[in-house]
GROMACS .gro file of C-alpha atoms in nm:
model
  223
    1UNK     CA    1   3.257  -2.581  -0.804
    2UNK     CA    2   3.011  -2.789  -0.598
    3UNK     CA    3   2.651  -2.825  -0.708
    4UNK     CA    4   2.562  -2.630  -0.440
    5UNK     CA    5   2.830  -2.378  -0.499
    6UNK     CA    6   2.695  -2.351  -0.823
    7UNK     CA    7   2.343  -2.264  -0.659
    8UNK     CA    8   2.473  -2.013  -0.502
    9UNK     CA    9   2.644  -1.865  -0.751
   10UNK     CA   10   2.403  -1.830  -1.015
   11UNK     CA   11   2.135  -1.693  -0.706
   12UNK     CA   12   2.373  -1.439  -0.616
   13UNK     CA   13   2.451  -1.337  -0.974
   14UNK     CA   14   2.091  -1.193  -1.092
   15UNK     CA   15   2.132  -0.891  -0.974
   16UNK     CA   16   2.352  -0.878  -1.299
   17UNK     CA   17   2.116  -1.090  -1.571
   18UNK     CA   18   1.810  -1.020  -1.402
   19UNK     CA   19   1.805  -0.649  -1.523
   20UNK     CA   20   1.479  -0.492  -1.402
   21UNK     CA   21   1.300  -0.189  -1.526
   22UNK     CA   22   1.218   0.054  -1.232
   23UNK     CA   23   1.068   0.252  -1.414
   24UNK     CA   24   0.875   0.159  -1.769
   25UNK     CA   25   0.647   0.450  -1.782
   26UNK     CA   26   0.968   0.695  -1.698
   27UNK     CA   27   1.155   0.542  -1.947
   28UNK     CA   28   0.919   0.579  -2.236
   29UNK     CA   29   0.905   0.947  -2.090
   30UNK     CA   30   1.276   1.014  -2.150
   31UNK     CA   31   1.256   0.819  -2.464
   32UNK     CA   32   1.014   1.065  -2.583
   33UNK     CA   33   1.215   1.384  -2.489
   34UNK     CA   34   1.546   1.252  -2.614
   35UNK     CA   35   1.384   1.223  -2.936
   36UNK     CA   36   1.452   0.836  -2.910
   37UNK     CA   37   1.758   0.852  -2.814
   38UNK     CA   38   1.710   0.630  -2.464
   39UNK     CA   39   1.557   0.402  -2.624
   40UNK     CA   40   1.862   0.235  -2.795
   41UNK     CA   41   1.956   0.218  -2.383
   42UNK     CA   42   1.635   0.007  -2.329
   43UNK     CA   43   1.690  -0.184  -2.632
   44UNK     CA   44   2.037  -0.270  -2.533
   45UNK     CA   45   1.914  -0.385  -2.185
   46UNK     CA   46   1.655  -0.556  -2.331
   47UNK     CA   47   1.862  -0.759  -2.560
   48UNK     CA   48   2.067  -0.835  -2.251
   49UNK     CA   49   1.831  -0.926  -1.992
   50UNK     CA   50   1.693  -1.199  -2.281
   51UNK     CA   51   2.032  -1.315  -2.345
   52UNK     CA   52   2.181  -1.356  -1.997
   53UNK     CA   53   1.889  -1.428  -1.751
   54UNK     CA   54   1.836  -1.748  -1.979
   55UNK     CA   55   2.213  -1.856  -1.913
   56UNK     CA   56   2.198  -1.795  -1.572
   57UNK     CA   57   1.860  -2.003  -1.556
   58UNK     CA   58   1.993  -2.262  -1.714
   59UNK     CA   59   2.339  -2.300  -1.484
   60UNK     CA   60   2.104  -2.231  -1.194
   61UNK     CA   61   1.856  -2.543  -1.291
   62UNK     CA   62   2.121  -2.773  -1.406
   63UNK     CA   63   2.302  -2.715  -1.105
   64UNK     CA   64   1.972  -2.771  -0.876
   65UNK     CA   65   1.961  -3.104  -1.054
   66UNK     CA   66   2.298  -3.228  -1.020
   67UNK     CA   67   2.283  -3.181  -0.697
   68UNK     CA   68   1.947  -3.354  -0.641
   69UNK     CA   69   2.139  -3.660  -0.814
   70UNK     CA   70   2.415  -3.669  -0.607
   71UNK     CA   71   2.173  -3.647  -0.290
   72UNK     CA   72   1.913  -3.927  -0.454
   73UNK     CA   73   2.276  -4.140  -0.495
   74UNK     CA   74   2.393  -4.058  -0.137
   75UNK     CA   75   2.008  -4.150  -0.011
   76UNK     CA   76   2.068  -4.462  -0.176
   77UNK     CA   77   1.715  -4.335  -0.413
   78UNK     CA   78   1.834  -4.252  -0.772
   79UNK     CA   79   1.674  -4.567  -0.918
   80UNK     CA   80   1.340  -4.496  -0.795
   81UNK     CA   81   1.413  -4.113  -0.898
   82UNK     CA   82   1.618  -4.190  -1.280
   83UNK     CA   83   1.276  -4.154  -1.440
   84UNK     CA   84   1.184  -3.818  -1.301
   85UNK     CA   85   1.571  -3.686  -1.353
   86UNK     CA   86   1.550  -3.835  -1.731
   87UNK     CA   87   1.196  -3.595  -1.762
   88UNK     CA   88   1.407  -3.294  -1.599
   89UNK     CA   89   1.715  -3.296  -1.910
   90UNK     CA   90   1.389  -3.237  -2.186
   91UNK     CA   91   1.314  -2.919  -2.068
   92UNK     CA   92   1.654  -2.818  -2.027
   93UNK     CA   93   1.746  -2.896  -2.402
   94UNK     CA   94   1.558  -2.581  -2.552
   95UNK     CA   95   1.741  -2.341  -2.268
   96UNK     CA   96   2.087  -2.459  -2.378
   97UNK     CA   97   1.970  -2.391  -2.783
   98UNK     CA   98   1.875  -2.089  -2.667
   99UNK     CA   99   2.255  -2.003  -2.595
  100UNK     CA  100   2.372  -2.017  -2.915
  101UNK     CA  101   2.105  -1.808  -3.046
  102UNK     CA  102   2.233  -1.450  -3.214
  103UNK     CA  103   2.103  -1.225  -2.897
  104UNK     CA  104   2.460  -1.074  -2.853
  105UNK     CA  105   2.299  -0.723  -2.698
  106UNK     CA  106   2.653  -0.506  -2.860
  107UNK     CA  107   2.558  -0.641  -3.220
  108UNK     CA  108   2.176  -0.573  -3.181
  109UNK     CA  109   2.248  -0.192  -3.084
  110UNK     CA  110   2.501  -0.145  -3.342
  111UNK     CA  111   2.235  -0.272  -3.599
  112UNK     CA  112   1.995  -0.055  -3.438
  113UNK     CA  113   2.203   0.250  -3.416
  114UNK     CA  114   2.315   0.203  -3.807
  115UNK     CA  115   1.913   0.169  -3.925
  116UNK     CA  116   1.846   0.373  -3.680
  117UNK     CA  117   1.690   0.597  -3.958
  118UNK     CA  118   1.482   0.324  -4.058
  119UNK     CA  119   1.202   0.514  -3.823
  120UNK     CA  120   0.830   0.614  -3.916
  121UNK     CA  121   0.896   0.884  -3.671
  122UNK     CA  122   1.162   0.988  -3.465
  123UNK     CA  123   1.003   0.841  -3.102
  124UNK     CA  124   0.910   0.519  -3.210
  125UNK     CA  125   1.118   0.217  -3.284
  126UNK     CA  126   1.328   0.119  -3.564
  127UNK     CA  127   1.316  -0.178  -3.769
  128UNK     CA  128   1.609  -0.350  -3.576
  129UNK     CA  129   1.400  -0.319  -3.246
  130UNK     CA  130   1.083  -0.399  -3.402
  131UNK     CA  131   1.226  -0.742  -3.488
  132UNK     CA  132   1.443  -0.765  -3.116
  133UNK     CA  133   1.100  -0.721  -2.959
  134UNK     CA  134   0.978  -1.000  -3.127
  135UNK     CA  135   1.252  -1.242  -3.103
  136UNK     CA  136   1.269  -1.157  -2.736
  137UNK     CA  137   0.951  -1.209  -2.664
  138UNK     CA  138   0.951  -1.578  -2.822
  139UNK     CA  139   1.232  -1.634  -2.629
  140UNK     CA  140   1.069  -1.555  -2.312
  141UNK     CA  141   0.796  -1.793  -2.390
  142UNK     CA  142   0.979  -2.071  -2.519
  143UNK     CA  143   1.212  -2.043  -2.195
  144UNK     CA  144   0.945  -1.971  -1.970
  145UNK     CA  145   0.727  -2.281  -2.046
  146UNK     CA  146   1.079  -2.502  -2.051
  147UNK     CA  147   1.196  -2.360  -1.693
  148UNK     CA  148   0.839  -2.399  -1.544
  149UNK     CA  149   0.826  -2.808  -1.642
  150UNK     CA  150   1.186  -2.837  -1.535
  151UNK     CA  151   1.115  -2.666  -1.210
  152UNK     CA  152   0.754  -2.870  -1.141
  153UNK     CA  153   1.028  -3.215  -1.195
  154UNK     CA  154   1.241  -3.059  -0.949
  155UNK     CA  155   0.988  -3.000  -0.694
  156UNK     CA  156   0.876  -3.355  -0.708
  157UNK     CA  157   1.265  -3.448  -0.669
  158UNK     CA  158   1.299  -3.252  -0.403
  159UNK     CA  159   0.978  -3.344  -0.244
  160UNK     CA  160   1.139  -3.699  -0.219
  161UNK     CA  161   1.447  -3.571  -0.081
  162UNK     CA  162   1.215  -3.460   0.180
  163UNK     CA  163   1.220  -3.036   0.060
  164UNK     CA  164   0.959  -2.838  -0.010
  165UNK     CA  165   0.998  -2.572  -0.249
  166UNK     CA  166   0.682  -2.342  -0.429
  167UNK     CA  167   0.532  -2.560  -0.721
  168UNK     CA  168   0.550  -2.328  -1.022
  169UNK     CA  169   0.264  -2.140  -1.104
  170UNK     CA  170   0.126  -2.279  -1.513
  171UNK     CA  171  -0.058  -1.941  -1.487
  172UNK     CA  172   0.258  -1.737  -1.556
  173UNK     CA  173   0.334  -1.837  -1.890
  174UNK     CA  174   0.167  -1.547  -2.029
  175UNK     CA  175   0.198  -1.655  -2.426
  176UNK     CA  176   0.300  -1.497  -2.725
  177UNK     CA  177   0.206  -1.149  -2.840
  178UNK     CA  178  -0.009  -1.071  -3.159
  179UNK     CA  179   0.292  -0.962  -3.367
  180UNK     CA  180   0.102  -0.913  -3.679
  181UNK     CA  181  -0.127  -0.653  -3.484
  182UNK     CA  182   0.134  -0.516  -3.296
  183UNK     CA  183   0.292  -0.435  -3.667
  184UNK     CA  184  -0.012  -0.321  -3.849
  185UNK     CA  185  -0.072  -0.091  -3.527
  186UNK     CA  186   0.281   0.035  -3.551
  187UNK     CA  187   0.266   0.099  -3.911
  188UNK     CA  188  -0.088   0.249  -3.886
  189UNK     CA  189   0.009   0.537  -3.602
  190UNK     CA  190   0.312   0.604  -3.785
  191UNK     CA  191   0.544   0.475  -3.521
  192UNK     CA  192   0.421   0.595  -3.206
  193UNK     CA  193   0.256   0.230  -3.057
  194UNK     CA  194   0.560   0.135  -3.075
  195UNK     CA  195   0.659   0.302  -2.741
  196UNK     CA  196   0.370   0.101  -2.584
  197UNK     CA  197   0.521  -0.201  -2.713
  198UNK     CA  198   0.857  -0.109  -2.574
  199UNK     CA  199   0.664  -0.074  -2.232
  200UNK     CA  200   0.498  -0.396  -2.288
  201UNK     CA  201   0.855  -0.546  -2.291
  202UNK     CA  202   0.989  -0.377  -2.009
  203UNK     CA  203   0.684  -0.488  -1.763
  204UNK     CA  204   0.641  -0.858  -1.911
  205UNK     CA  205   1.003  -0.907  -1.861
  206UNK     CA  206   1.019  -0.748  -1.497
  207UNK     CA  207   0.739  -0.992  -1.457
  208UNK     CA  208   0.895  -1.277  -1.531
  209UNK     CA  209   1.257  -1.248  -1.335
  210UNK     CA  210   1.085  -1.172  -1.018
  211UNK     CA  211   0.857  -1.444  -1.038
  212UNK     CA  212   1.158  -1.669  -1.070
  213UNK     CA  213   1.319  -1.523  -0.731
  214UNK     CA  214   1.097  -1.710  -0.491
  215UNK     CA  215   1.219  -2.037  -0.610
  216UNK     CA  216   1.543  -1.968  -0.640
  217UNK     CA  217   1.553  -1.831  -0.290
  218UNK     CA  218   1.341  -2.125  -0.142
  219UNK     CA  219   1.615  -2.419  -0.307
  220UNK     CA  220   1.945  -2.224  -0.195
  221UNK     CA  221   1.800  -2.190   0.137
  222UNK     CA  222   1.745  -2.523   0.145
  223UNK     CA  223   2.047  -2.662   0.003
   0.00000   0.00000   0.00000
């Protein structure tokens, strides 16, 4: 495929990675009256959403800067731009780790499901998601922060190539959460902050795929 085929492609193919909640405070509801039960559903999509937006990032910002190369070649201005497309491949090293990082979303419920009994109380989260809601939560900053300096290198690409797309906004990178208080609140109401938690990562998460969209939309229009 094309670099701008590419664009396209991974654009088009959120509405698969880019799973959004439509409803956190409904789904803690149905949690709560399934005895739990939905909330290995949540945790599976959860575990996904970490997983597969970051791939789909990553082929849609690798692809947004090959093609920038080939134009800066065609415009006859990749020497002046090779410094600024060197900066771009830093930020893009942590995504691809990130790949290879044990976030398989099958595995994590099927650990879940098995410790599943592993519960201070039957509503709130087990062990397994207790430790997914961490690990998915440092993914979303590490990613976040690496997307956001790979996009602000792309915009001043692009800016040459004479495109203007939104600069990224340092605002949104919201930071890590307290996990030790998060824990010790957990432990301390016997399970049931947990569910807040769980709507924490719901919302933060919605947050952060939409706030990607405008970019994304703004380059493949563009290109």
């Amino acid at each position: 495929m094309t670099p701008a085929a590419r664009l396209q492609a991974a654009r088009n193919d959120r509405d698969r990675s880019d799973y959004v909640f439509s409803g956190p405070g409904l789904n803690i509801f149905l949690t709560i009256i399934t005895c739990g039960i939905w909330g290995f559903f949540l945790f599976y999509q959860l575990m996904r959403r970490d997983k597969e937006h970051n791939e789909r990032r990553l082929e849609f910002l690798d692809a947004a800067n090959l093609y920038a190369w080939e134009e800066a070649n065609r415009r006859g201005l990749a020497d002046e731009l090779r410094p600024v497309f060197e900066r771009v491949a830093a930020p893009l090293a942590p995504l691809r780790r990130m790949t290879h990082d044990f976030r398989d979303p099958t595995i994590w419920l099927i650990i879940d499901i098995l410790v599943g009994g592993l519960r201070v109380v039957g509503l709130g989260a087990g062990i397994a998601e207790i430790v997914g809601f961490i690990l998915i939560d440092l993914d979303l900053d590490t990613h976040d922060r690496a997307e956001g300096t790979a996009e602000a290198e792309l915009v001043s690409i692009y800016a040459r190539l004479g495109v203007s797309l939104p600069a990224p906004d340092p605002s949104r990178v919201k930071g890590r959460q307290n996990y030790v208080a998060r824990v010790i609140a957990s432990i301390l109401t016997c399970g049931i902050y947990t569910l807040w938690w769980l709507y924490d990562m719901q919302v933060e998460g919605n947050q952060h795929v939409e706030g990607n969209w405008p970019f994304e939309d703004a380059l493949v229009a563009a290109v």
